[in-house]
PDB file of C-alpha atoms in Angstrom:
ATOM      1  CA  GLN A   1      -5.256  18.152  -2.310  1.00  0.00           C
ATOM      2  CA  VAL A   2      -4.276  14.947  -0.656  1.00  0.00           C
ATOM      3  CA  GLN A   3      -0.882  14.131   0.805  1.00  0.00           C
ATOM      4  CA  LEU A   4       0.447  10.627   1.501  1.00  0.00           C
ATOM      5  CA  VAL A   5       3.613   9.902   3.414  1.00  0.00           C
ATOM      6  CA  GLU A   6       5.075   6.454   3.756  1.00  0.00           C
ATOM      7  CA  SER A   7       7.504   5.373   6.381  1.00  0.00           C
ATOM      8  CA  GLY A   8       8.992   2.152   7.817  1.00  0.00           C
ATOM      9  CA  GLY A   9      11.159   0.890   5.017  1.00  0.00           C
ATOM     10  CA  GLY A  10      14.699  -0.451   5.531  1.00  0.00           C
ATOM     11  CA  LEU A  11      17.003  -3.275   5.189  1.00  0.00           C
ATOM     12  CA  VAL A  12      16.152  -6.626   6.525  1.00  0.00           C
ATOM     13  CA  GLN A  13      17.369 -10.245   6.200  1.00  0.00           C
ATOM     14  CA  THR A  14      15.371 -13.022   4.455  1.00  0.00           C
ATOM     15  CA  GLY A  15      12.609 -14.142   6.738  1.00  0.00           C
ATOM     16  CA  GLY A  16      12.488 -10.861   8.612  1.00  0.00           C
ATOM     17  CA  SER A  17       9.652  -8.455   9.081  1.00  0.00           C
ATOM     18  CA  LEU A  18       8.932  -4.796   8.484  1.00  0.00           C
ATOM     19  CA  ARG A  19       5.926  -2.563   9.124  1.00  0.00           C
ATOM     20  CA  LEU A  20       5.184   0.125   6.687  1.00  0.00           C
ATOM     21  CA  SER A  21       2.911   3.057   7.485  1.00  0.00           C
ATOM     22  CA  CYS A  22       1.040   5.519   5.250  1.00  0.00           C
ATOM     23  CA  VAL A  23      -0.323   8.703   6.732  1.00  0.00           C
ATOM     24  CA  ALA A  24      -2.939  10.510   4.658  1.00  0.00           C
ATOM     25  CA  SER A  25      -3.900  14.108   5.011  1.00  0.00           C
ATOM     26  CA  GLY A  26      -5.949  16.713   3.134  1.00  0.00           C
ATOM     27  CA  ARG A  27      -9.242  15.806   1.396  1.00  0.00           C
ATOM     28  CA  THR A  28      -9.058  12.139   2.431  1.00  0.00           C
ATOM     29  CA  PHE A  29     -12.749  11.825   2.939  1.00  0.00           C
ATOM     30  CA  ILE A  30     -13.154  11.770  -0.877  1.00  0.00           C
ATOM     31  CA  SER A  31     -11.716   8.267  -1.118  1.00  0.00           C
ATOM     32  CA  TYR A  32     -12.604   4.669  -0.716  1.00  0.00           C
ATOM     33  CA  GLY A  33      -9.370   3.591   0.810  1.00  0.00           C
ATOM     34  CA  VAL A  34      -5.662   3.146   0.470  1.00  0.00           C
ATOM     35  CA  GLY A  35      -3.602   0.830  -1.607  1.00  0.00           C
ATOM     36  CA  TRP A  36      -0.026  -0.247  -1.548  1.00  0.00           C
ATOM     37  CA  PHE A  37       2.092  -0.911  -4.631  1.00  0.00           C
ATOM     38  CA  ARG A  38       5.699  -1.720  -5.287  1.00  0.00           C
ATOM     39  CA  GLN A  39       8.180  -1.175  -7.976  1.00  0.00           C
ATOM     40  CA  ALA A  40      11.489  -3.094  -8.295  1.00  0.00           C
ATOM     41  CA  PRO A  41      14.291  -1.778 -10.481  1.00  0.00           C
ATOM     42  CA  GLY A  42      13.530  -2.303 -14.207  1.00  0.00           C
ATOM     43  CA  LYS A  43       9.944  -3.504 -13.469  1.00  0.00           C
ATOM     44  CA  GLY A  44       6.546  -1.960 -13.586  1.00  0.00           C
ATOM     45  CA  ARG A  45       4.559  -0.899 -10.538  1.00  0.00           C
ATOM     46  CA  GLU A  46       2.529  -3.819  -9.034  1.00  0.00           C
ATOM     47  CA  PHE A  47      -0.318  -4.055  -6.640  1.00  0.00           C
ATOM     48  CA  VAL A  48       0.523  -5.392  -3.185  1.00  0.00           C
ATOM     49  CA  ALA A  49      -2.541  -4.813  -0.871  1.00  0.00           C
ATOM     50  CA  ALA A  50      -5.436  -2.396  -0.266  1.00  0.00           C
ATOM     51  CA  ILE A  51      -7.966  -1.611   2.397  1.00  0.00           C
ATOM     52  CA  SER A  52     -11.227   0.149   2.403  1.00  0.00           C
ATOM     53  CA  TRP A  53     -11.789   3.069   4.785  1.00  0.00           C
ATOM     54  CA  ILE A  54     -15.492   2.344   4.835  1.00  0.00           C
ATOM     55  CA  ASP A  55     -15.807  -1.269   5.948  1.00  0.00           C
ATOM     56  CA  GLY A  56     -12.187  -2.451   6.334  1.00  0.00           C
ATOM     57  CA  SER A  57     -12.315  -4.916   3.471  1.00  0.00           C
ATOM     58  CA  THR A  58      -8.873  -5.998   2.482  1.00  0.00           C
ATOM     59  CA  TYR A  59      -7.427  -7.035  -0.829  1.00  0.00           C
ATOM     60  CA  TYR A  60      -4.090  -8.781  -1.463  1.00  0.00           C
ATOM     61  CA  ALA A  61      -1.914  -9.829  -4.401  1.00  0.00           C
ATOM     62  CA  ASP A  62      -1.450 -13.513  -4.434  1.00  0.00           C
ATOM     63  CA  PHE A  63       2.256 -13.353  -3.891  1.00  0.00           C
ATOM     64  CA  VAL A  64       1.775 -11.650  -0.495  1.00  0.00           C
ATOM     65  CA  LYS A  65      -1.233 -13.643   0.896  1.00  0.00           C
ATOM     66  CA  GLY A  66      -0.323 -15.197   4.243  1.00  0.00           C
ATOM     67  CA  ARG A  67       2.731 -13.081   4.614  1.00  0.00           C
ATOM     68  CA  PHE A  68       1.441  -9.399   4.558  1.00  0.00           C
ATOM     69  CA  THR A  69      -1.346  -7.993   6.616  1.00  0.00           C
ATOM     70  CA  ILE A  70      -2.872  -4.582   5.954  1.00  0.00           C
ATOM     71  CA  SER A  71      -4.707  -2.644   8.588  1.00  0.00           C
ATOM     72  CA  ARG A  72      -6.169   0.849   9.126  1.00  0.00           C
ATOM     73  CA  ASP A  73      -6.618   3.446  11.832  1.00  0.00           C
ATOM     74  CA  ASN A  74      -9.378   5.658  10.573  1.00  0.00           C
ATOM     75  CA  ALA A  75      -9.021   8.167  13.482  1.00  0.00           C
ATOM     76  CA  LYS A  76      -5.394   8.812  12.431  1.00  0.00           C
ATOM     77  CA  ASN A  77      -5.929   8.423   8.647  1.00  0.00           C
ATOM     78  CA  THR A  78      -3.200   5.855   8.737  1.00  0.00           C
ATOM     79  CA  VAL A  79      -2.719   2.546   6.928  1.00  0.00           C
ATOM     80  CA  HIS A  80      -0.138  -0.050   7.934  1.00  0.00           C
ATOM     81  CA  VAL A  81       1.236  -3.091   6.172  1.00  0.00           C
ATOM     82  CA  LEU A  82       2.895  -5.695   8.343  1.00  0.00           C
ATOM     83  CA  MET A  83       5.300  -7.697   6.117  1.00  0.00           C
ATOM     84  CA  ASN A  84       6.441 -11.023   7.479  1.00  0.00           C
ATOM     85  CA  SER A  85       8.571 -13.758   6.007  1.00  0.00           C
ATOM     86  CA  LEU A  86      10.226 -11.290   3.660  1.00  0.00           C
ATOM     87  CA  LYS A  87      12.086 -12.563   0.587  1.00  0.00           C
ATOM     88  CA  PRO A  88      14.735 -11.019  -1.631  1.00  0.00           C
ATOM     89  CA  GLU A  89      12.197 -10.721  -4.391  1.00  0.00           C
ATOM     90  CA  ASP A  90      10.195  -8.371  -2.108  1.00  0.00           C
ATOM     91  CA  THR A  91      12.950  -5.775  -2.546  1.00  0.00           C
ATOM     92  CA  ALA A  92      11.335  -2.622  -4.074  1.00  0.00           C
ATOM     93  CA  VAL A  93      10.204   0.828  -3.510  1.00  0.00           C
ATOM     94  CA  TYR A  94       6.748   0.669  -1.805  1.00  0.00           C
ATOM     95  CA  TYR A  95       4.189   3.321  -2.488  1.00  0.00           C
ATOM     96  CA  CYS A  96       0.828   4.054  -0.894  1.00  0.00           C
ATOM     97  CA  ALA A  97      -1.879   5.663  -2.913  1.00  0.00           C
ATOM     98  CA  ARG A  98      -5.476   6.935  -2.576  1.00  0.00           C
ATOM     99  CA  GLN A  99      -8.167   4.620  -4.044  1.00  0.00           C
ATOM    100  CA  ARG A 100     -10.504   7.019  -5.693  1.00  0.00           C
ATOM    101  CA  TYR A 101     -13.362   4.852  -6.957  1.00  0.00           C
ATOM    102  CA  GLY A 102     -13.617   1.609  -4.975  1.00  0.00           C
ATOM    103  CA  ARG A 103     -14.169  -0.606  -8.018  1.00  0.00           C
ATOM    104  CA  ARG A 104     -11.033  -2.452  -9.048  1.00  0.00           C
ATOM    105  CA  TRP A 105      -8.739  -2.359  -6.027  1.00  0.00           C
ATOM    106  CA  SER A 106      -5.706  -3.846  -7.763  1.00  0.00           C
ATOM    107  CA  ALA A 107      -5.979  -1.480 -10.803  1.00  0.00           C
ATOM    108  CA  LEU A 108      -3.316   1.231 -10.993  1.00  0.00           C
ATOM    109  CA  TYR A 109      -5.548   3.583 -12.808  1.00  0.00           C
ATOM    110  CA  GLU A 110      -8.041   3.833  -9.761  1.00  0.00           C
ATOM    111  CA  TYR A 111      -5.435   5.494  -7.690  1.00  0.00           C
ATOM    112  CA  ASP A 112      -4.824   9.200  -8.134  1.00  0.00           C
ATOM    113  CA  TYR A 113      -2.645  10.573  -5.323  1.00  0.00           C
ATOM    114  CA  TRP A 114       0.682   8.858  -4.480  1.00  0.00           C
ATOM    115  CA  GLY A 115       3.281   9.048  -1.723  1.00  0.00           C
ATOM    116  CA  GLN A 116       6.960   9.472  -2.387  1.00  0.00           C
ATOM    117  CA  GLY A 117       7.765   5.791  -1.677  1.00  0.00           C
ATOM    118  CA  THR A 118       9.795   3.925   0.926  1.00  0.00           C
ATOM    119  CA  GLN A 119      12.599   1.542   0.078  1.00  0.00           C
ATOM    120  CA  VAL A 120      12.507  -2.066   1.270  1.00  0.00           C
ATOM    121  CA  THR A 121      15.554  -4.137   0.728  1.00  0.00           C
ATOM    122  CA  VAL A 122      15.698  -7.856   1.710  1.00  0.00           C
ATOM    123  CA  SER A 123      19.148  -9.364   1.761  1.00  0.00           C
ATOM    124  CA  ALA A 124      19.668 -13.017   0.966  1.00  0.00           C
TER     125      ALA A 124
END
């Protein structure tokens, strides 16, 4: 079993910043990395960013490039996402998940274990 716990969400004004964290426990060694997805009300879950445990390679959705930075702490099995220049359209529940195969980092089907999510709300 793998457990993922997100934290760091909250309410912030447009242009503000938040830092999300994802702590992984359990059989985390059987994974290539961690990804972050988000889901806004009435919309599907979309890829945000991901990072490899192995070599630290990072992957970003186009709409967050230059604003979000993903990082990892292998010793603590923790992944962070620093979100800057937040916009109202970034409002969503953010989830972290285990990347099981390391092939298509933005593909939902490559992620098997998910956290419970953390709410991010950006006010106009």
